[in-house]
Amino acid sequence: MGGKTLYDKLWDAHVVRDNGDGTALLYVDRQLVHEVTSPQAFEGLRLADRPLWRVDANLAVVDHNVPTTGRANGIADPISALQVDTLSRNCREYGITQFGLMDRRQGIVHIIGPEQGATQPGMTVVCGDSHTSTHGALGALAFGIGTSEVEHALATQTVVQARSRRMLIRVDGQPGPGVTAKDIMLAIIGKIGTAGGTGYAVEYGGEAIRSLPMSGRMTICNMSIEAGARCGMVAVDDTTIEYVRGRPYAPSDAMWDQAEAYWRTLVSDEDAEFDRVVTLDAAEIKPQVSWGTSPEMVVSVDGVVPDPADEPDETRRAGMQRALEYMGLTPGTPMRDIRPEKIFIGSCTNARIEDLRAAARILRGKRLARGIREAMVVPGSGLVKWQAEQEGLDQVFKEAGFEWRDAGCSMCLGMNPDRLSPGERCASTSNRNFEGRQGGGGRTHLVSPEMAAAVAVAGHFVDVRELEQ
Amino acid sequence: MEPLTRVEGVVAPLDRSNVDTDAIIPKQFLKSIHRTGFGPNLFDEWRYRDEGQPGQDCSDRPLNHDFVLNQPRYQDARILLTRTNFGCGSSREHAPWALADFGFRVLIAPSFADIFYNNCSKNGILPLTLPEETVQSLFEATWEQPGYTLTVDLPAQTVTTPDGTRYGFEIDPHRKHMLVEGLDEIGVTLEHADEIRAYEQRQRAVTPWLFSDVEAS
Ligand code: SF4
């Protein structure tokens, strides 16, 4: 037998028992909890009179449903307020640490986990949210679960899992200027499709991935689910170790040394075998823009809206046709001619401090183009917001005409008041362009923070590299 | 959970691939803190011509009569026939809750998204994969014959058409067992509580920093 992949190592280290039926009981080191997918899990515990297995393994935060303005006044929507209050009540009752609405550490669950050092290399991380894959960037086994599994993890500290197949996505070489982690990931999804990773645990490797800072690695792993994979991961290296060092929940002193020594083993062995290997050349990737209603419907910014007539597969052709109708686009239209009216910079994909810096760099000293009706920046956490303000980025955004909001999921899914109206077109740094995702009838184009800033200034999609010259 | 063994029922054809969980149950309904009552809002944006609100009575909302589930012949459907990658996107378990609440017990597609697939079987819904050609022929039969029914036998792992044609399907033994017996998975896992404790004991020595009650040495 050959060496082990990173996934195999993480898996093997967490098997409590082999169920002998193709599944195993996998130990959970960290469960992150948010208000939307947890109420029914706590309710289930209560009905069965079951205690938590291990209180300290859980960390809770409100993010999906929270307003991004005027927080001191509370939550206007009574149904949202009830859900947020329910989480607080459950956390109090069961003794779970929660970052509440007015806590500076509050933010999107997948931003605050790494930021606090609460998610670490070598951990199994679960959360009732599909973008839990984000934490895999630290060299962790992190995946989204449903509410029944949330309850199962709360009650037993385990989840029942079948082992996945292993896929390596290797991005060789270096991307050109203006090409970000988001563009790399959109290109990957464009290549393998939204079901390409189904049934796989994906490891991202290659020079382009190794050169990315943790923020970029998180952007990549975050969107694993858009490629169909429940988890994505990057091997531990110096970048990982330096990122974790000194964070509030990270180990310290002698415990740190012991942890670091272990974390350094979390790489795939040289002779490890993958079930599937996909390679991309970073130098060939250009800034990407999605044109349709599935994240695989992407083209380069210098491309055109594709023509369904060129698609041989009937079901796919029908899907493209429907997407074009929904998006109000005509085949052959250059992406450059598409004019969004709204800009959203935020979400667990692209709301870390590095993302805000990148967008601000494009916006500095510029103003929103005429056709842009609304533009907003929603930092990933209260601490990201605070950091950005220390650096004066809030001023750059505000002077350009952006709204500077409080942390949360916001218009990524529009559960709070931030959403698109029917027919509105948005350049968004989020991860899903599904029909109605950002608001019923809303039209989403997925882009990087740099590209979103470039659209804000130009009024249409434009290669960010032109603006920077 | 209600055991699932044999389901005989009308088939509703949803001819789309990559149906995401945002489409199955839109976000505004995720504000509920309950597990039930999502059925009237299943596929809300496709089913109605107005925008649905949580807690609203759906009986007098304007229907989109083109949408397949609004056609009278599919009213009592218990089996949903659909295309590849069904249930992709968000992990919301509200999606299978809504499907179950509407009355579906079996979903048939060439493939399902992973998290959704798991969530279904924890709610007494059988997601069943058949090859694309078979799914295509079932679509054609469903369109052509009003009231078309299928019989799904989980213990035998077969789908039988009205003319007696029988298709086998694969399912992992764990999932099958849980569904057929209607087991409470937490209860089953807690039978192994000793093994979980033994694992923790071992890990306290190997990765002590993961246990806040272990002192730095
Ligand atoms: S930011 Fe968007 S994708 Fe991320 S957790 Fe929130 S709603 Fe989900």
XYZ file of C-alpha atoms in Angstrom, chain A residues 24-437:
414
model
C -17.687 4.901 10.619
C -18.392 6.877 13.739
C -16.158 9.927 13.379
C -15.198 12.054 16.377
C -15.990 15.771 16.170
C -13.391 18.143 17.647
C -15.278 21.342 16.971
C -18.877 22.090 16.220
C -19.827 25.594 15.126
C -23.461 26.495 15.671
C -25.585 29.233 14.128
C -29.184 30.323 14.510
C -30.751 28.918 11.335
C -29.906 25.219 11.396
C -29.768 24.616 15.150
C -33.172 25.343 16.758
C -34.692 22.013 15.708
C -31.569 20.179 16.910
C -31.831 21.644 20.418
C -35.555 20.956 20.365
C -34.786 17.316 19.551
C -32.353 17.063 22.468
C -34.910 18.525 24.788
C -37.666 16.153 23.664
C -35.424 13.131 24.188
C -34.018 14.601 27.400
C -30.442 14.229 26.170
C -27.532 16.316 27.477
C -24.659 17.668 25.366
C -21.777 15.241 25.143
C -19.071 17.891 25.446
C -20.073 21.489 25.913
C -16.626 23.031 25.305
C -16.352 21.583 21.794
C -19.129 23.928 20.639
C -19.009 27.572 19.685
C -22.077 29.533 18.573
C -22.628 32.758 16.677
C -25.515 34.583 15.010
C -24.874 35.513 11.402
C -27.453 34.496 8.787
C -30.382 36.454 10.051
C -28.877 39.559 11.622
C -29.327 43.131 10.415
C -26.211 44.921 9.166
C -27.369 48.372 10.222
C -28.859 49.909 13.346
C -28.133 46.920 15.554
C -28.532 48.787 18.781
C -32.258 48.966 17.979
C -32.557 45.175 17.838
C -34.064 43.106 15.035
C -37.165 44.549 13.402
C -38.469 41.317 11.856
C -40.130 39.409 14.730
C -39.569 35.997 13.112
C -35.844 36.654 12.671
C -35.661 38.022 16.187
C -37.260 34.873 17.561
C -34.688 32.711 15.805
C -31.792 34.785 17.097
C -33.233 34.777 20.618
C -33.783 31.038 20.405
C -30.069 30.478 19.815
C -29.198 32.661 22.804
C -31.670 30.800 24.957
C -30.329 27.422 23.839
C -26.738 28.481 24.440
C -27.579 29.713 27.910
C -29.483 26.574 28.754
C -26.729 24.241 27.549
C -23.761 26.393 28.554
C -22.370 26.980 25.049
C -20.214 30.045 24.385
C -21.992 32.378 21.996
C -20.854 35.532 20.218
C -24.046 37.558 20.329
C -25.240 40.385 18.141
C -23.343 43.113 19.981
C -20.125 41.145 20.527
C -17.158 42.461 18.552
C -16.197 38.880 17.736
C -19.575 38.242 16.079
C -19.451 37.538 12.362
C -19.994 34.895 9.708
C -19.436 31.500 11.277
C -16.763 30.501 8.744
C -14.866 33.739 9.222
C -14.872 33.759 13.015
C -13.798 30.117 13.459
C -10.334 30.556 11.933
C -10.090 34.161 13.157
C -10.464 33.033 16.773
C -8.213 30.013 16.312
C -11.278 27.989 17.271
C -10.802 25.894 14.167
C -7.323 24.454 13.853
C -5.224 22.120 11.735
C -5.952 18.453 12.319
C -9.430 19.036 13.708
C -12.678 17.622 12.499
C -14.962 20.618 12.167
C -18.692 20.377 11.551
C -21.412 22.984 11.264
C -24.950 22.978 9.963
C -23.812 24.894 6.930
C -22.440 23.694 3.628
C -19.580 26.216 3.530
C -17.957 24.568 6.530
C -15.490 23.307 3.927
C -13.802 26.711 4.426
C -11.991 25.485 7.534
C -10.255 22.790 5.494
C -7.844 25.531 4.416
C -6.181 25.046 7.807
C -5.499 21.374 7.121
C -8.660 20.289 8.920
C -11.388 17.844 7.953
C -14.341 20.212 7.817
C -17.735 19.594 6.305
C -21.302 20.793 6.422
C -24.022 18.699 8.018
C -27.794 18.797 8.269
C -29.763 19.578 11.388
C -30.249 15.902 12.340
C -26.474 15.547 12.284
C -26.091 18.756 14.316
C -28.261 17.130 16.964
C -26.292 13.900 16.654
C -22.993 15.752 17.110
C -24.327 17.708 20.089
C -25.505 14.517 21.770
C -22.677 12.139 20.902
C -19.672 14.242 19.748
C -19.638 12.097 16.626
C -21.114 11.922 13.157
C -21.788 8.822 11.087
C -19.841 9.111 7.854
C -18.898 7.044 4.854
C -15.359 7.528 3.653
C -15.107 9.706 0.554
C -13.000 9.120 -2.513
C -9.963 11.373 -2.772
C -9.396 14.017 -5.381
C -6.365 16.214 -5.879
C -6.855 19.510 -7.663
C -3.446 20.823 -8.541
C -3.033 24.366 -9.776
C 0.456 24.693 -11.222
C 2.448 27.845 -11.839
C 1.574 31.372 -10.802
C -1.533 33.332 -11.735
C -1.143 36.589 -13.610
C -1.690 39.963 -11.936
C -5.307 40.675 -10.974
C -6.131 36.971 -10.862
C -7.259 35.999 -7.371
C -8.109 32.877 -5.395
C -11.755 33.469 -6.343
C -10.907 33.408 -10.039
C -8.918 30.217 -9.587
C -11.837 28.580 -7.802
C -14.441 29.740 -10.310
C -12.194 28.387 -13.065
C -11.970 25.053 -11.233
C -15.770 24.868 -10.904
C -16.152 25.862 -14.559
C -13.864 22.987 -15.440
C -15.171 20.137 -13.271
C -18.793 21.304 -12.904
C -21.010 21.678 -9.856
C -21.233 17.900 -9.426
C -17.592 17.237 -10.322
C -16.600 16.802 -6.696
C -19.639 14.837 -5.528
C -18.530 11.941 -3.342
C -14.983 13.267 -3.102
C -12.847 14.903 -0.454
C -10.777 17.433 -2.359
C -7.224 18.470 -1.582
C -5.947 21.593 -3.308
C -2.264 21.668 -4.123
C 0.282 22.961 -6.572
C 2.387 26.085 -6.630
C -0.498 28.526 -7.071
C -2.282 27.193 -3.983
C 0.898 26.961 -1.902
C 1.641 30.626 -2.649
C -1.758 31.801 -1.442
C -2.142 33.354 2.003
C -4.664 31.710 4.334
C -7.405 34.099 3.218
C -7.097 32.902 -0.390
C -6.927 29.260 0.660
C -10.127 29.777 2.616
C -11.811 31.301 -0.441
C -10.852 28.202 -2.424
C -11.892 25.635 0.193
C -15.072 27.611 0.880
C -16.382 26.986 -2.619
C -15.597 23.256 -2.634
C -19.297 22.700 -2.098
C -20.043 24.650 -5.286
C -17.934 21.997 -7.016
C -20.052 19.312 -5.310
C -17.471 18.307 -2.679
C -18.433 18.314 0.991
C -14.913 19.093 2.079
C -11.839 20.734 0.630
C -8.451 21.029 2.265
C -4.934 22.357 1.938
C -1.884 20.725 3.527
C -0.282 22.387 6.521
C 2.830 24.508 5.892
C 4.510 27.601 7.384
C 1.674 29.809 6.152
C -0.819 27.728 8.139
C 1.265 27.608 11.293
C 1.952 31.343 11.297
C -1.714 32.058 10.747
C -2.817 30.069 13.796
C -0.078 31.261 16.154
C -1.285 33.572 18.884
C -5.008 33.393 18.148
C -7.323 33.407 21.188
C -8.340 29.734 21.054
C -4.982 28.429 19.778
C -2.790 26.408 22.124
C 0.157 28.189 23.720
C 3.496 27.447 25.363
C 4.454 23.782 25.625
C 1.095 22.745 24.249
C 1.775 24.863 21.160
C 5.052 23.057 20.444
C 3.361 19.704 20.731
C 0.509 20.854 18.493
C 2.830 22.343 15.888
C 4.872 19.151 15.667
C 1.681 17.215 15.018
C 0.265 19.732 12.564
C 3.440 19.562 10.464
C 2.640 15.908 9.709
C -0.649 16.921 8.089
C 0.414 16.703 4.459
C -0.223 14.034 1.861
C 2.670 11.589 1.614
C 4.782 11.782 -1.550
C 3.544 8.410 -2.728
C -0.079 8.889 -1.679
C -2.596 7.956 -4.339
C -5.692 9.910 -5.279
C -8.748 8.498 -7.003
C -8.839 11.453 -9.333
C -6.357 14.198 -10.193
C -7.358 17.416 -11.944
C -4.733 19.923 -13.021
C -4.981 23.539 -14.075
C -2.373 25.984 -15.231
C -2.679 29.162 -13.163
C -1.136 31.281 -15.922
C -4.090 30.479 -18.191
C -6.733 31.663 -15.716
C -8.224 35.107 -16.307
C -10.565 37.066 -14.054
C -13.883 35.185 -14.012
C -17.518 36.266 -14.058
C -20.522 33.973 -13.751
C -23.249 34.523 -16.354
C -25.914 32.019 -15.276
C -27.714 30.516 -12.314
C -25.218 27.838 -11.360
C -21.632 28.490 -10.261
C -20.335 26.366 -13.138
C -21.784 28.880 -15.582
C -18.700 31.085 -15.693
C -16.584 32.721 -18.370
C -13.521 34.945 -18.429
C -14.295 38.632 -18.253
C -13.084 39.028 -21.847
C -15.521 36.332 -22.982
C -19.122 36.422 -24.171
C -22.401 34.982 -22.893
C -22.414 31.437 -24.297
C -24.945 30.141 -26.798
C -27.078 27.154 -25.730
C -27.189 26.139 -29.404
C -23.550 25.076 -29.043
C -24.387 22.679 -26.201
C -24.933 19.112 -27.458
C -26.528 17.723 -24.255
C -30.265 18.321 -24.222
C -30.812 18.688 -20.448
C -27.836 21.032 -20.175
C -29.043 23.063 -23.139
C -32.447 23.495 -21.490
C -30.707 24.533 -18.266
C -28.668 27.160 -20.106
C -31.749 28.461 -21.873
C -33.607 28.842 -18.601
C -30.606 30.512 -16.983
C -30.340 33.052 -19.807
C -34.007 33.883 -19.532
C -33.771 34.302 -15.790
C -30.634 36.412 -16.080
C -32.072 38.513 -18.926
C -29.077 37.885 -21.163
C -28.624 37.207 -24.876
C -26.043 34.741 -26.204
C -22.979 36.385 -27.703
C -23.169 39.501 -25.501
C -19.667 40.469 -24.380
C -19.438 40.241 -20.579
C -18.027 43.772 -20.715
C -21.368 45.076 -21.921
C -23.254 43.802 -18.887
C -24.126 46.538 -16.414
C -24.953 45.572 -12.822
C -26.895 48.010 -10.647
C -25.787 46.668 -7.293
C -22.477 45.653 -5.793
C -22.111 43.326 -2.838
C -18.734 42.799 -1.214
C -19.079 40.285 1.586
C -19.858 36.618 2.498
C -17.797 33.806 3.937
C -16.080 33.516 0.552
C -14.684 37.040 0.384
C -15.140 39.179 3.492
C -11.807 38.817 5.220
C -9.520 41.783 5.742
C -7.394 40.841 2.714
C -10.507 40.945 0.523
C -11.455 44.390 1.778
C -7.917 45.665 1.250
C -7.913 44.354 -2.312
C -11.215 46.028 -3.147
C -10.203 49.286 -1.459
C -7.000 49.400 -3.484
C -9.082 49.607 -6.683
C -11.557 52.096 -5.217
C -9.152 54.546 -3.634
C -9.917 58.044 -4.888
C -12.684 56.843 -7.241
C -16.480 57.061 -7.246
C -19.314 54.705 -8.075
C -20.209 54.786 -11.760
C -23.536 56.417 -12.665
C -25.603 53.256 -13.197
C -24.721 51.738 -9.825
C -27.693 52.265 -7.535
C -26.370 50.652 -4.408
C -23.055 49.243 -3.276
C -22.313 47.721 0.093
C -19.445 46.233 1.994
C -20.319 43.776 4.728
C -17.200 42.742 6.656
C -16.976 39.094 7.661
C -16.728 39.832 11.370
C -16.769 42.659 13.854
C -13.010 42.259 14.152
C -12.495 42.478 10.393
C -14.576 45.641 10.465
C -12.537 47.060 13.298
C -9.255 46.221 11.559
C -10.435 47.812 8.315
C -11.363 50.964 10.198
C -7.909 51.060 11.783
C -6.489 51.033 8.271
C -8.902 53.687 7.016
C -10.495 51.334 4.502
C -13.971 52.336 5.639
C -13.207 55.862 4.472
C -12.102 54.640 1.069
C -15.330 52.696 0.654
C -17.545 55.476 1.917
C -15.869 58.103 -0.243
C -16.385 55.862 -3.247
C -20.102 55.695 -2.406
C -20.308 52.308 -0.678
C -22.332 51.592 2.421
C -20.221 50.362 5.304
C -22.172 47.733 7.218
C -21.985 45.477 10.276
C -20.889 41.858 9.979
C -23.144 39.015 8.847
C -24.249 36.941 5.879
C -26.365 39.788 4.583
C -27.062 39.821 0.864
C -25.251 36.543 0.284
C -28.618 34.954 0.938
C -30.913 37.815 1.847
C -32.472 36.355 4.966
C -32.107 39.751 6.578
C -33.388 42.958 4.935
C -30.390 43.143 2.529
C -31.614 41.689 -0.739
C -32.120 42.210 -4.439
C -35.457 43.176 -5.975
C -36.829 41.226 -8.958
C -34.742 41.831 -12.074
C -31.955 43.631 -10.241
C -28.469 42.690 -11.383
C -25.664 42.411 -8.862
C -21.920 41.888 -8.998
C -21.355 39.849 -5.859
C -18.344 38.372 -4.115
C -20.500 35.603 -2.627
C -20.625 31.980 -3.731
C -24.054 31.165 -5.144
C -25.845 32.586 -8.142
C -28.926 30.362 -7.844
C -32.294 31.741 -8.868
C -33.614 33.950 -6.093
C -30.584 33.404 -3.879
